[in-house]
Amino acid sequence: MAYDLVYNDLNILNLGNPLRNLLSDVQTENTLQGVLANAGYTYKDKYIIEGYFRRDGSSKFAPGHKWSNFYGVGGAYILTNESFFKKLNIEDYLNYLKVRVNYGELGNQGEIGNYDFVQTLHIANSSVLFGEGSSVVRQQGAWLSGFPSDTRSWQISRKLNIGLDINLLKDRLIIAYNQYITKTNNAFYMQEFPALLGTTAPNINGAKIQVKGWDLGITWRDQLKNGFYYSVSFGINDSKTKALKLPDSAIPDISGNAWVEGYPLGAQFGFVYDGIMQTQEEVDEYYRQVTGGITNRLQPGDVRFKDLDGDGVIKQALYQTDENGVPLPSSGDLVYLGDTRQHYQYYINLSAGYKGFELNAILNGVGKWNVVARDRINFGFAWSELSEHAASDPGWTPENPGANFPRLFVVDATFDNSVNEHNYTPSTAPFSFVNVPWLNIKNIQLTYTLPEKWVSKVHMSRIKVFANATDLRYIINKMPKSYSPEQPFNSAIAPYTRTFSIGLNVG
């Protein structure tokens, strides 16, 4: 309970007298309203057309910007229902062929706050205590929210999709394919301001992004004369999201980039790897060529990077040249390595059954996933326990010049970690920016359903026994066993545990 409210018309505990109030609360609300209409028409089971219209309003936007209209239209053509097709007499091979085209708009308002369009005042009891003895109280504080945006409205995405559905060989082989492109001309984007602004900039409708993608699904199913049946399904998809235009030009850096104009989301930049220095003579020569941008503690066994613009400084700025190939004055030594988003996500579903027995398996995986390797040598502190795989590969030594990793540098009491930061700066090195695909046996289930003539004798309709295993093992795994392939190089995350269960289902 709160006492002595500053303003009685608001039932907020934070407005109570701090001398008597030890409670606090947070209250938020938002409203989404909309109307939807859709219609469709099919002619002679060959030509299909459908459309929708909706008008949505959100309380997250300022007055005058709350409502927006969205629409979509689509059509399909089933060629196999044409009379000329039936005259071809190929029904045993091609059973169904459908072409689809869809275009539509969708609005998004989920990535912004409930009250970002107004300047709000936050009042709460802080953790700071004031007073003495029995009069100690928590200090009450108030602060303003970040900059509001009173002109922001719905983020609208426009998507064009072209698809194909094919059934072959008496409907035993089923194929579905989609190719799509989505453009958003007013995506939410937080514009960059100098740090002296002193507050948080608002998300505005400022980014132009594009998504290109596709997905493919293939299923083969059949049943033999002896009653054995089986099914195999495979699905794969991929997409790439690219920032076409931004309100300001985000500067690429090595820490990872959510938004860089002209590059995919999740773009990663780094230096060009030039090998591991083997002798002190190589180190001395490197320091004669490069006089800035690197630590002065390099030794044999450490990494060397290329000075692409030739200015003698390894600079964290994008390498850029003019039309003649001459580096620009603003050029640095970073190159685009790729994006860090998952690509070629796929699944495999298997099932088979015979005389009451049924086996089902689900596998899922990722075909390409480039990540910055944060491996054990990068965190070589004297008080840290190395993982098992780290102890088996200590890195470069004079006796092991062909090692996969640079030398092991253990941080001492000075806390100078500059050598590790240099060696493991994102780059084209094989141990720095790596592809970590994986394939997991997500689930396997074996069931046996007792024959009906048996269970009916005990006045039951169904008795089913099953055994189930989840996250059984990874068939493809490029990660050291100290890490989970679905959380690469994250030492705080344990691999998924295997789960086994058996059960009985009685009806």
Short mmCIF file of C-alpha atoms in Angstrom, two decimals:
data_model
loop_
_atom_site.label_atom_id
_atom_site.label_comp_id
_atom_site.label_asym_id
_atom_site.label_seq_id
_atom_site.Cartn_x
_atom_site.Cartn_y
_atom_site.Cartn_z
CA MET A 1 0.00 0.00 0.00
CA ALA A 2 1.16 3.54 -0.80
CA TYR A 3 0.44 6.56 1.42
CA ASP A 4 0.25 10.30 0.72
CA LEU A 5 0.15 10.10 -3.07
CA VAL A 6 1.54 13.15 -4.83
CA TYR A 7 -1.29 12.95 -7.36
CA ASN A 8 -4.40 11.06 -6.31
CA ASP A 9 -5.84 10.56 -9.80
CA LEU A 10 -3.01 8.15 -10.72
CA ASN A 11 -2.94 4.84 -8.85
CA ILE A 12 0.84 4.47 -8.98
CA LEU A 13 2.79 3.25 -5.97
CA ASN A 14 5.89 5.23 -7.00
CA LEU A 15 4.02 8.49 -6.24
CA GLY A 16 3.69 7.62 -2.55
CA ASN A 17 5.47 9.27 0.36
CA PRO A 18 9.02 7.80 0.43
CA LEU A 19 9.00 7.97 4.25
CA ARG A 20 6.12 5.48 4.41
CA ASN A 21 6.29 3.73 1.05
CA LEU A 22 8.56 0.73 0.48
CA LEU A 23 6.78 -0.52 -2.65
CA SER A 24 7.10 0.28 -6.33
CA ASP A 25 5.37 -0.74 -9.51
CA VAL A 26 5.52 -0.52 -13.29
CA GLN A 27 2.39 -0.05 -15.38
CA THR A 28 2.18 -0.03 -19.15
CA GLU A 29 -0.58 -0.41 -21.70
CA ASN A 30 -1.12 -0.37 -25.43
CA THR A 31 -4.05 -0.84 -27.75
CA LEU A 32 -4.25 -2.32 -31.21
CA GLN A 33 -7.45 -2.06 -33.25
CA GLY A 34 -8.22 -3.12 -36.76
CA VAL A 35 -10.76 -4.17 -39.34
CA LEU A 36 -10.16 -6.90 -41.90
CA ALA A 37 -11.95 -7.91 -45.08
CA ASN A 38 -11.00 -10.59 -47.57
CA ALA A 39 -12.57 -12.15 -50.61
CA GLY A 40 -11.74 -14.94 -53.03
CA TYR A 41 -13.08 -16.47 -56.21
CA THR A 42 -12.34 -19.72 -58.01
CA TYR A 43 -13.40 -20.30 -61.60
CA LYS A 44 -13.69 -23.83 -63.00
CA ASP A 45 -11.24 -25.06 -60.39
CA LYS A 46 -8.45 -23.59 -62.53
CA TYR A 47 -8.26 -19.88 -61.89
CA ILE A 48 -8.05 -18.56 -58.33
CA ILE A 49 -7.97 -14.95 -57.22
CA GLU A 50 -8.13 -13.57 -53.70
CA GLY A 51 -7.51 -10.31 -51.93
CA TYR A 52 -7.61 -8.68 -48.54
CA PHE A 53 -7.86 -5.21 -47.08
CA ARG A 54 -7.22 -4.18 -43.51
CA ARG A 55 -7.02 -0.96 -41.55
CA ASP A 56 -5.05 -1.03 -38.32
CA GLY A 57 -4.52 1.52 -35.58
CA SER A 58 -1.97 1.48 -32.76
CA SER A 59 -1.71 3.53 -29.60
CA LYS A 60 2.09 3.54 -29.98
CA PHE A 61 1.96 6.33 -32.55
CA ALA A 62 1.16 10.00 -32.14
CA PRO A 63 -2.27 11.41 -33.14
CA GLY A 64 -2.50 11.69 -36.92
CA HIS A 65 -0.16 8.73 -37.41
CA LYS A 66 -1.99 5.93 -35.59
CA TRP A 67 -3.88 4.42 -38.52
CA SER A 68 -2.73 2.92 -41.78
CA ASN A 69 -4.25 0.85 -44.59
CA PHE A 70 -2.83 -2.42 -45.89
CA TYR A 71 -3.86 -4.62 -48.78
CA GLY A 72 -2.86 -7.70 -50.68
CA VAL A 73 -3.84 -9.59 -53.80
CA GLY A 74 -2.95 -13.02 -55.12
CA GLY A 75 -3.72 -15.37 -57.93
CA ALA A 76 -3.12 -18.98 -58.91
CA TYR A 77 -3.44 -21.07 -62.04
CA ILE A 78 -3.89 -24.88 -61.91
CA LEU A 79 -2.62 -26.11 -65.25
CA THR A 80 -3.42 -29.77 -64.65
CA ASN A 81 -7.14 -28.98 -64.60
CA GLU A 82 -7.06 -27.69 -68.17
CA SER A 83 -8.71 -29.89 -70.81
CA PHE A 84 -5.67 -29.76 -73.09
CA PHE A 85 -3.50 -31.08 -70.29
CA LYS A 86 -5.74 -34.08 -69.67
CA LYS A 87 -5.41 -35.01 -73.34
CA LEU A 88 -1.67 -35.50 -72.86
CA ASN A 89 -2.31 -38.68 -70.81
CA ILE A 90 0.56 -38.11 -68.40
CA GLU A 91 -1.46 -38.29 -65.18
CA ASP A 92 0.71 -41.16 -63.96
CA TYR A 93 3.73 -38.84 -63.98
CA LEU A 94 2.50 -35.29 -63.48
CA ASN A 95 -0.58 -35.18 -61.26
CA TYR A 96 -0.77 -31.55 -60.14
CA LEU A 97 0.81 -28.29 -61.28
CA LYS A 98 -0.07 -24.94 -59.74
CA VAL A 99 1.54 -21.54 -60.28
CA ARG A 100 1.05 -18.85 -57.61
CA VAL A 101 1.70 -15.10 -57.47
CA ASN A 102 1.02 -12.95 -54.39
CA TYR A 103 1.63 -9.34 -53.49
CA GLY A 104 0.78 -7.78 -50.14
CA GLU A 105 1.56 -5.21 -47.47
CA LEU A 106 2.02 -5.74 -43.75
CA GLY A 107 2.53 -3.21 -40.98
CA ASN A 108 4.82 -3.50 -37.97
CA GLN A 109 4.64 -1.60 -34.68
CA GLY A 110 6.21 -4.12 -32.31
CA GLU A 111 9.79 -2.78 -32.17
CA ILE A 112 8.99 0.53 -30.47
CA GLY A 113 7.92 1.54 -26.98
CA ASN A 114 4.39 2.22 -25.83
CA TYR A 115 4.95 5.92 -25.20
CA ASP A 116 7.86 6.86 -27.47
CA PHE A 117 5.85 9.63 -29.12
CA VAL A 118 5.59 11.72 -25.93
CA GLN A 119 8.11 13.08 -23.46
CA THR A 120 7.55 11.02 -20.31
CA LEU A 121 8.66 11.56 -16.73
CA HIS A 122 9.77 8.51 -14.76
CA ILE A 123 9.40 8.55 -10.97
CA ALA A 124 10.68 5.73 -8.76
CA ASN A 125 12.37 5.01 -5.46
CA SER A 126 16.05 4.43 -6.07
CA SER A 127 18.39 2.09 -4.19
CA VAL A 128 20.13 5.06 -2.54
CA LEU A 129 19.36 5.39 1.19
CA PHE A 130 19.23 8.70 3.06
CA GLY A 131 18.72 9.56 6.72
CA GLU A 132 19.79 8.05 10.05
CA GLY A 133 18.52 5.36 12.37
CA SER A 134 14.78 4.81 12.13
CA SER A 135 14.34 7.62 9.57
CA VAL A 136 16.33 5.97 6.76
CA VAL A 137 14.39 6.14 3.47
CA ARG A 138 15.00 5.25 -0.17
CA GLN A 139 15.64 8.38 -2.17
CA GLN A 140 12.92 9.14 -4.69
CA GLY A 141 14.15 10.10 -8.14
CA ALA A 142 12.71 11.38 -11.40
CA TRP A 143 14.14 11.42 -14.92
CA LEU A 144 13.02 12.21 -18.43
CA SER A 145 12.72 9.61 -21.17
CA GLY A 146 14.73 9.80 -24.39
CA PHE A 147 13.83 12.00 -27.34
CA PRO A 148 10.25 11.39 -28.52
CA SER A 149 9.20 10.99 -32.14
CA ASP A 150 5.80 12.49 -32.91
CA THR A 151 5.90 11.80 -36.68
CA ARG A 152 6.73 8.10 -36.68
CA SER A 153 4.11 5.73 -38.07
CA TRP A 154 3.69 2.13 -39.20
CA GLN A 155 6.67 0.32 -40.68
CA ILE A 156 5.25 -1.06 -43.94
CA SER A 157 6.73 -4.06 -45.75
CA ARG A 158 5.72 -4.91 -49.30
CA LYS A 159 6.24 -8.52 -50.36
CA LEU A 160 6.09 -10.17 -53.78
CA ASN A 161 6.03 -13.97 -53.80
CA ILE A 162 6.10 -16.39 -56.74
CA GLY A 163 5.49 -20.04 -56.04
CA LEU A 164 5.09 -23.43 -57.64
CA ASP A 165 3.35 -26.61 -56.40
CA ILE A 166 4.01 -29.91 -58.20
CA ASN A 167 2.77 -33.45 -57.50
CA LEU A 168 4.48 -36.25 -59.41
CA LEU A 169 4.29 -40.04 -59.74
CA LYS A 170 0.73 -40.51 -58.48
CA ASP A 171 1.16 -37.94 -55.71
CA ARG A 172 4.10 -39.77 -54.19
CA LEU A 173 6.53 -36.93 -54.89
CA ILE A 174 5.37 -33.46 -53.72
CA ILE A 175 7.39 -30.30 -54.38
CA ALA A 176 6.66 -26.75 -53.22
CA TYR A 177 8.91 -23.80 -54.05
CA ASN A 178 8.68 -20.09 -53.22
CA GLN A 179 10.79 -17.13 -54.32
CA TYR A 180 10.14 -13.79 -52.66
CA ILE A 181 11.38 -10.26 -52.27
CA THR A 182 10.33 -7.89 -49.49
CA LYS A 183 11.04 -4.16 -49.45
CA THR A 184 10.56 -1.80 -46.52
CA ASN A 185 11.06 1.87 -47.33
CA ASN A 186 10.36 3.25 -43.85
CA ALA A 187 11.89 0.70 -41.45
CA PHE A 188 12.48 1.71 -37.83
CA TYR A 189 16.01 2.98 -37.35
CA MET A 190 17.84 4.71 -34.50
CA GLN A 191 19.77 7.57 -36.03
CA GLU A 192 23.27 8.17 -34.70
CA PHE A 193 23.99 11.32 -32.70
CA PRO A 194 27.17 12.55 -31.01
CA ALA A 195 27.67 11.19 -27.48
CA LEU A 196 27.29 14.71 -26.05
CA LEU A 197 23.55 14.47 -26.84
CA GLY A 198 23.16 13.04 -23.35
CA THR A 199 20.01 11.03 -24.00
CA THR A 200 18.59 8.25 -26.18
CA ALA A 201 17.64 8.97 -29.78
CA PRO A 202 14.24 7.70 -30.94
CA ASN A 203 13.52 5.04 -33.51
CA ILE A 204 12.31 6.79 -36.65
CA ASN A 205 10.99 5.67 -40.05
CA GLY A 206 14.32 6.12 -41.76
CA ALA A 207 15.79 2.92 -43.19
CA LYS A 208 15.22 1.29 -46.56
CA ILE A 209 15.85 -2.46 -46.41
CA GLN A 210 15.34 -5.37 -48.75
CA VAL A 211 14.94 -9.09 -48.10
CA LYS A 212 15.48 -11.63 -50.86
CA GLY A 213 14.78 -15.26 -50.10
CA TRP A 214 13.46 -18.62 -51.17
CA ASP A 215 12.26 -21.88 -49.66
CA LEU A 216 11.93 -25.39 -51.03
CA GLY A 217 10.04 -28.37 -49.65
CA ILE A 218 10.20 -31.92 -51.07
CA THR A 219 8.26 -34.95 -49.80
CA TRP A 220 8.38 -38.56 -50.99
CA ARG A 221 5.79 -40.93 -49.56
CA ASP A 222 4.77 -44.45 -50.54
CA GLN A 223 3.12 -47.63 -49.30
CA LEU A 224 4.15 -51.12 -50.34
CA LYS A 225 1.80 -54.00 -51.03
CA ASN A 226 2.71 -55.73 -47.75
CA GLY A 227 1.44 -52.71 -45.77
CA PHE A 228 4.82 -51.08 -45.05
CA TYR A 229 4.61 -47.31 -45.49
CA TYR A 230 7.22 -44.57 -45.27
CA SER A 231 7.73 -40.86 -45.86
CA VAL A 232 10.77 -38.63 -46.30
CA SER A 233 10.50 -34.83 -46.22
CA PHE A 234 13.23 -32.29 -46.79
CA GLY A 235 12.93 -28.53 -46.52
CA ILE A 236 15.48 -25.76 -46.92
CA ASN A 237 15.31 -21.96 -47.01
CA ASP A 238 17.59 -18.97 -47.16
CA SER A 239 17.27 -15.21 -47.19
CA LYS A 240 19.51 -12.16 -47.08
CA THR A 241 18.51 -8.81 -45.63
CA LYS A 242 20.32 -5.79 -47.04
CA ALA A 243 20.32 -2.16 -45.93
CA LEU A 244 19.75 -0.21 -49.14
CA LYS A 245 19.55 3.28 -47.65
CA LEU A 246 20.02 4.70 -44.14
CA PRO A 247 19.38 8.19 -42.72
CA ASP A 248 23.04 8.37 -41.81
CA SER A 249 26.06 6.39 -42.91
CA ALA A 250 27.00 3.94 -40.16
CA ILE A 251 30.78 3.52 -39.99
CA PRO A 252 31.87 -0.15 -40.34
CA ASP A 253 33.93 -1.50 -37.46
CA ILE A 254 35.17 -4.87 -36.22
CA SER A 255 32.67 -5.24 -33.38
CA GLY A 256 29.80 -6.35 -35.63
CA ASN A 257 27.38 -4.18 -37.53
CA ALA A 258 23.62 -4.46 -37.48
CA TRP A 259 23.21 -1.70 -40.08
CA VAL A 260 25.70 -0.61 -42.74
CA GLU A 261 24.43 0.96 -45.93
CA GLY A 262 24.94 -1.30 -48.93
CA TYR A 263 25.67 -4.41 -46.86
CA PRO A 264 23.57 -7.23 -45.37
CA LEU A 265 22.35 -6.97 -41.81
CA GLY A 266 24.89 -8.53 -39.47
CA ALA A 267 27.81 -7.48 -41.70
CA GLN A 268 31.22 -8.36 -40.25
CA PHE A 269 34.41 -6.52 -41.17
CA GLY A 270 37.99 -7.42 -40.36
CA PHE A 271 41.65 -7.27 -41.38
CA VAL A 272 43.43 -9.35 -44.01
CA TYR A 273 45.41 -12.12 -42.32
CA ASP A 274 49.09 -12.38 -43.35
CA GLY A 275 50.18 -15.42 -41.36
CA ILE A 276 51.89 -16.07 -38.04
CA MET A 277 55.35 -14.54 -37.59
CA GLN A 278 57.91 -17.29 -37.02
CA THR A 279 61.10 -15.40 -36.07
CA GLN A 280 62.16 -12.21 -34.33
CA GLU A 281 63.47 -10.96 -37.69
CA GLU A 282 59.92 -11.15 -39.08
CA VAL A 283 58.61 -9.23 -36.07
CA ASP A 284 61.25 -6.51 -36.49
CA GLU A 285 60.48 -6.20 -40.19
CA TYR A 286 56.75 -5.92 -39.44
CA TYR A 287 57.40 -3.07 -37.00
CA ARG A 288 59.51 -1.30 -39.64
CA GLN A 289 56.58 -1.46 -42.08
CA VAL A 290 53.77 -0.77 -39.61
CA THR A 291 54.36 2.03 -37.12
CA GLY A 292 50.84 2.45 -35.70
CA GLY A 293 47.60 0.72 -34.91
CA ILE A 294 49.15 -2.38 -33.32
CA THR A 295 50.52 -3.27 -29.90
CA ASN A 296 54.28 -2.99 -29.24
CA ARG A 297 54.38 -6.36 -27.45
CA LEU A 298 54.29 -8.69 -30.49
CA GLN A 299 56.70 -11.64 -30.59
CA PRO A 300 57.23 -14.72 -32.76
CA GLY A 301 53.98 -16.69 -32.76
CA ASP A 302 51.78 -13.61 -33.11
CA VAL A 303 49.63 -12.61 -36.06
CA ARG A 304 50.52 -10.23 -38.87
CA PHE A 305 47.90 -8.20 -40.81
CA LYS A 306 48.24 -6.53 -44.20
CA ASP A 307 48.49 -2.75 -44.45
CA LEU A 308 46.21 -2.48 -47.49
CA ASP A 309 46.39 1.28 -48.01
CA GLY A 310 50.16 1.39 -47.40
CA ASP A 311 50.14 4.25 -44.88
CA GLY A 312 52.05 2.33 -42.20
CA VAL A 313 49.06 2.18 -39.84
CA ILE A 314 46.66 -0.72 -39.30
CA LYS A 315 43.51 1.36 -39.13
CA GLN A 316 39.98 0.22 -38.27
CA ALA A 317 38.29 1.86 -41.24
CA LEU A 318 36.96 0.40 -44.48
CA TYR A 319 39.52 -0.06 -47.25
CA GLN A 320 38.38 2.17 -50.13
CA THR A 321 39.93 3.14 -53.46
CA ASP A 322 39.09 5.48 -56.31
CA GLU A 323 38.32 4.39 -59.87
CA ASN A 324 42.05 3.97 -60.51
CA GLY A 325 42.57 1.67 -57.53
CA VAL A 326 44.36 4.32 -55.45
CA PRO A 327 43.41 4.26 -51.73
CA LEU A 328 41.30 7.22 -50.65
CA PRO A 329 42.64 9.54 -47.91
CA SER A 330 39.93 8.22 -45.56
CA SER A 331 40.74 4.59 -46.33
CA GLY A 332 41.67 2.09 -43.64
CA ASP A 333 42.46 -1.62 -43.75
CA LEU A 334 39.13 -3.34 -43.04
CA VAL A 335 37.48 -5.61 -45.60
CA TYR A 336 34.03 -7.20 -45.65
CA LEU A 337 34.19 -10.76 -44.32
CA GLY A 338 30.53 -11.73 -44.66
CA ASP A 339 27.40 -11.61 -42.55
CA THR A 340 26.86 -13.43 -39.27
CA ARG A 341 23.28 -14.57 -39.89
CA GLN A 342 22.30 -18.21 -40.33
CA HIS A 343 21.88 -19.40 -43.90
CA TYR A 344 20.48 -22.55 -45.54
CA GLN A 345 18.38 -23.61 -42.58
CA TYR A 346 16.92 -27.04 -43.30
CA TYR A 347 15.00 -29.93 -41.82
CA ILE A 348 14.56 -33.65 -42.53
CA ASN A 349 11.46 -35.55 -41.38
CA LEU A 350 11.46 -39.35 -41.57
CA SER A 351 8.61 -41.72 -40.81
CA ALA A 352 7.86 -45.38 -41.39
CA GLY A 353 5.28 -47.87 -40.15
CA TYR A 354 4.43 -51.56 -40.34
CA LYS A 355 1.83 -53.66 -38.50
CA GLY A 356 1.36 -51.31 -35.56
CA PHE A 357 4.97 -50.16 -35.33
CA GLU A 358 5.76 -46.57 -36.28
CA LEU A 359 9.06 -44.71 -36.31
CA ASN A 360 9.35 -40.91 -36.61
CA ALA A 361 12.49 -38.79 -36.67
CA ILE A 362 13.05 -35.04 -36.96
CA LEU A 363 16.43 -33.56 -37.89
CA ASN A 364 17.22 -29.86 -38.24
CA GLY A 365 20.32 -27.93 -39.10
CA VAL A 366 22.09 -24.92 -40.59
CA GLY A 367 24.20 -25.20 -43.74
CA LYS A 368 26.20 -21.98 -43.35
CA TRP A 369 26.82 -19.84 -40.31
CA ASN A 370 29.84 -17.54 -40.20
CA VAL A 371 30.76 -16.37 -36.70
CA VAL A 372 33.67 -14.62 -35.07
CA ALA A 373 35.55 -17.30 -33.12
CA ARG A 374 35.95 -16.40 -29.47
CA ASP A 375 38.12 -19.34 -28.57
CA ARG A 376 40.04 -20.21 -25.43
CA ILE A 377 43.41 -18.53 -26.12
CA ASN A 378 41.68 -15.18 -26.48
CA PHE A 379 40.73 -15.47 -22.80
CA GLY A 380 44.04 -16.76 -21.46
CA PHE A 381 43.93 -15.46 -17.90
CA ALA A 382 46.15 -17.13 -15.33
CA TRP A 383 43.23 -17.81 -13.00
CA SER A 384 40.95 -19.21 -15.73
CA GLU A 385 40.52 -22.92 -16.31
CA LEU A 386 41.10 -23.89 -19.93
CA SER A 387 38.58 -26.10 -21.68
CA GLU A 388 39.53 -29.64 -22.62
CA HIS A 389 40.09 -28.95 -26.31
CA ALA A 390 42.19 -25.88 -25.47
CA ALA A 391 44.62 -27.90 -23.41
CA SER A 392 45.09 -30.31 -26.32
CA ASP A 393 46.04 -27.51 -28.74
CA PRO A 394 48.26 -24.95 -26.98
CA GLY A 395 48.91 -22.91 -30.14
CA TRP A 396 52.16 -21.81 -31.76
CA THR A 397 55.47 -22.72 -30.12
CA PRO A 398 59.00 -22.84 -31.58
CA GLU A 399 58.62 -26.63 -31.61
CA ASN A 400 55.18 -26.40 -33.25
CA PRO A 401 55.49 -23.67 -35.93
CA GLY A 402 52.58 -25.01 -37.99
CA ALA A 403 50.00 -24.66 -35.21
CA ASN A 404 46.41 -23.72 -35.97
CA PHE A 405 46.42 -20.88 -33.43
CA PRO A 406 48.82 -18.09 -32.39
CA ARG A 407 50.96 -18.48 -29.30
CA LEU A 408 49.29 -18.76 -25.93
CA PHE A 409 49.52 -15.39 -24.21
CA VAL A 410 48.55 -15.48 -20.55
CA VAL A 411 47.46 -12.17 -19.05
CA ASP A 412 49.53 -11.26 -16.00
CA ALA A 413 48.91 -8.90 -13.08
CA THR A 414 49.17 -5.86 -15.38
CA PHE A 415 45.90 -6.92 -17.08
CA ASP A 416 47.46 -6.08 -20.45
CA ASN A 417 45.52 -8.22 -22.91
CA SER A 418 46.63 -6.29 -26.01
CA VAL A 419 48.42 -9.27 -27.59
CA ASN A 420 45.33 -11.48 -27.48
CA GLU A 421 43.18 -8.60 -28.69
CA HIS A 422 45.56 -8.20 -31.65
CA ASN A 423 45.81 -11.90 -32.53
CA TYR A 424 42.08 -12.49 -32.34
CA THR A 425 40.89 -9.31 -34.00
CA PRO A 426 38.28 -10.37 -36.60
CA SER A 427 40.12 -11.16 -39.81
CA THR A 428 40.40 -13.56 -42.72
CA ALA A 429 42.44 -15.94 -40.53
CA PRO A 430 41.07 -19.52 -40.55
CA PHE A 431 40.70 -19.42 -36.76
CA SER A 432 38.99 -16.00 -36.66
CA PHE A 433 35.92 -15.89 -38.93
CA VAL A 434 34.73 -19.45 -39.28
CA ASN A 435 31.80 -21.37 -40.73
CA VAL A 436 30.06 -23.55 -38.13
CA PRO A 437 27.30 -25.61 -39.83
CA TRP A 438 25.45 -28.21 -37.79
CA LEU A 439 22.85 -30.96 -38.10
CA ASN A 440 21.02 -32.25 -35.03
CA ILE A 441 18.87 -35.32 -34.46
CA LYS A 442 16.16 -33.33 -32.74
CA ASN A 443 13.72 -36.11 -31.98
CA ILE A 444 13.21 -39.86 -32.53
CA GLN A 445 10.06 -41.64 -31.44
CA LEU A 446 9.15 -45.33 -31.74
CA THR A 447 5.58 -46.38 -31.04
CA TYR A 448 3.67 -49.64 -31.09
CA THR A 449 -0.10 -49.74 -31.19
CA LEU A 450 -1.57 -53.03 -30.02
CA PRO A 451 -4.07 -54.66 -32.40
CA GLU A 452 -7.67 -53.66 -31.81
CA LYS A 453 -8.77 -57.28 -31.36
CA TRP A 454 -6.44 -57.55 -28.38
CA VAL A 455 -7.38 -54.32 -26.61
CA SER A 456 -11.12 -54.86 -27.16
CA LYS A 457 -10.94 -57.93 -24.93
CA VAL A 458 -10.08 -55.65 -21.99
CA HIS A 459 -12.80 -53.16 -22.99
CA MET A 460 -10.39 -50.54 -24.36
CA SER A 461 -10.19 -48.81 -27.72
CA ARG A 462 -6.46 -48.07 -27.87
CA ILE A 463 -3.22 -49.06 -26.16
CA LYS A 464 -0.05 -47.45 -27.47
CA VAL A 465 3.48 -47.85 -26.09
CA PHE A 466 6.16 -45.32 -27.05
CA ALA A 467 9.82 -44.49 -26.50
CA ASN A 468 11.18 -41.02 -27.22
CA ALA A 469 14.64 -39.43 -27.45
CA THR A 470 15.28 -35.67 -27.83
CA ASP A 471 18.52 -33.92 -28.91
CA LEU A 472 20.17 -37.27 -29.37
CA ARG A 473 23.37 -36.13 -31.11
CA TYR A 474 24.85 -33.83 -33.75
CA ILE A 475 25.62 -35.56 -37.04
CA ILE A 476 27.42 -32.43 -38.31
CA ASN A 477 29.30 -30.37 -35.74
CA LYS A 478 32.29 -28.13 -36.49
CA MET A 479 32.57 -26.78 -32.94
CA PRO A 480 34.96 -28.06 -30.25
CA LYS A 481 33.05 -30.22 -27.80
CA SER A 482 33.37 -27.56 -25.12
CA TYR A 483 30.76 -25.52 -26.98
CA SER A 484 27.23 -26.01 -28.22
CA PRO A 485 27.06 -25.71 -32.04
CA GLU A 486 23.79 -23.79 -31.69
CA GLN A 487 25.53 -21.28 -29.35
CA PRO A 488 29.01 -21.09 -30.94
CA PHE A 489 31.91 -19.95 -28.77
CA ASN A 490 29.59 -19.13 -25.87
CA SER A 491 31.24 -20.74 -22.85
CA ALA A 492 28.34 -19.73 -20.59
CA ILE A 493 25.88 -21.99 -22.45
CA ALA A 494 25.94 -25.75 -21.95
CA PRO A 495 25.00 -28.03 -24.86
CA TYR A 496 21.41 -29.19 -24.93
CA THR A 497 20.84 -32.18 -22.69
CA ARG A 498 19.68 -35.49 -24.12
CA THR A 499 16.25 -36.56 -22.91
CA PHE A 500 14.91 -40.11 -22.98
CA SER A 501 11.36 -41.11 -22.07
CA ILE A 502 9.01 -44.06 -22.33
CA GLY A 503 5.26 -44.00 -21.93
CA LEU A 504 1.88 -45.61 -22.33
CA ASN A 505 -1.15 -44.10 -24.01
CA VAL A 506 -4.46 -45.78 -23.17
CA GLY A 507 -7.90 -44.94 -24.48
#
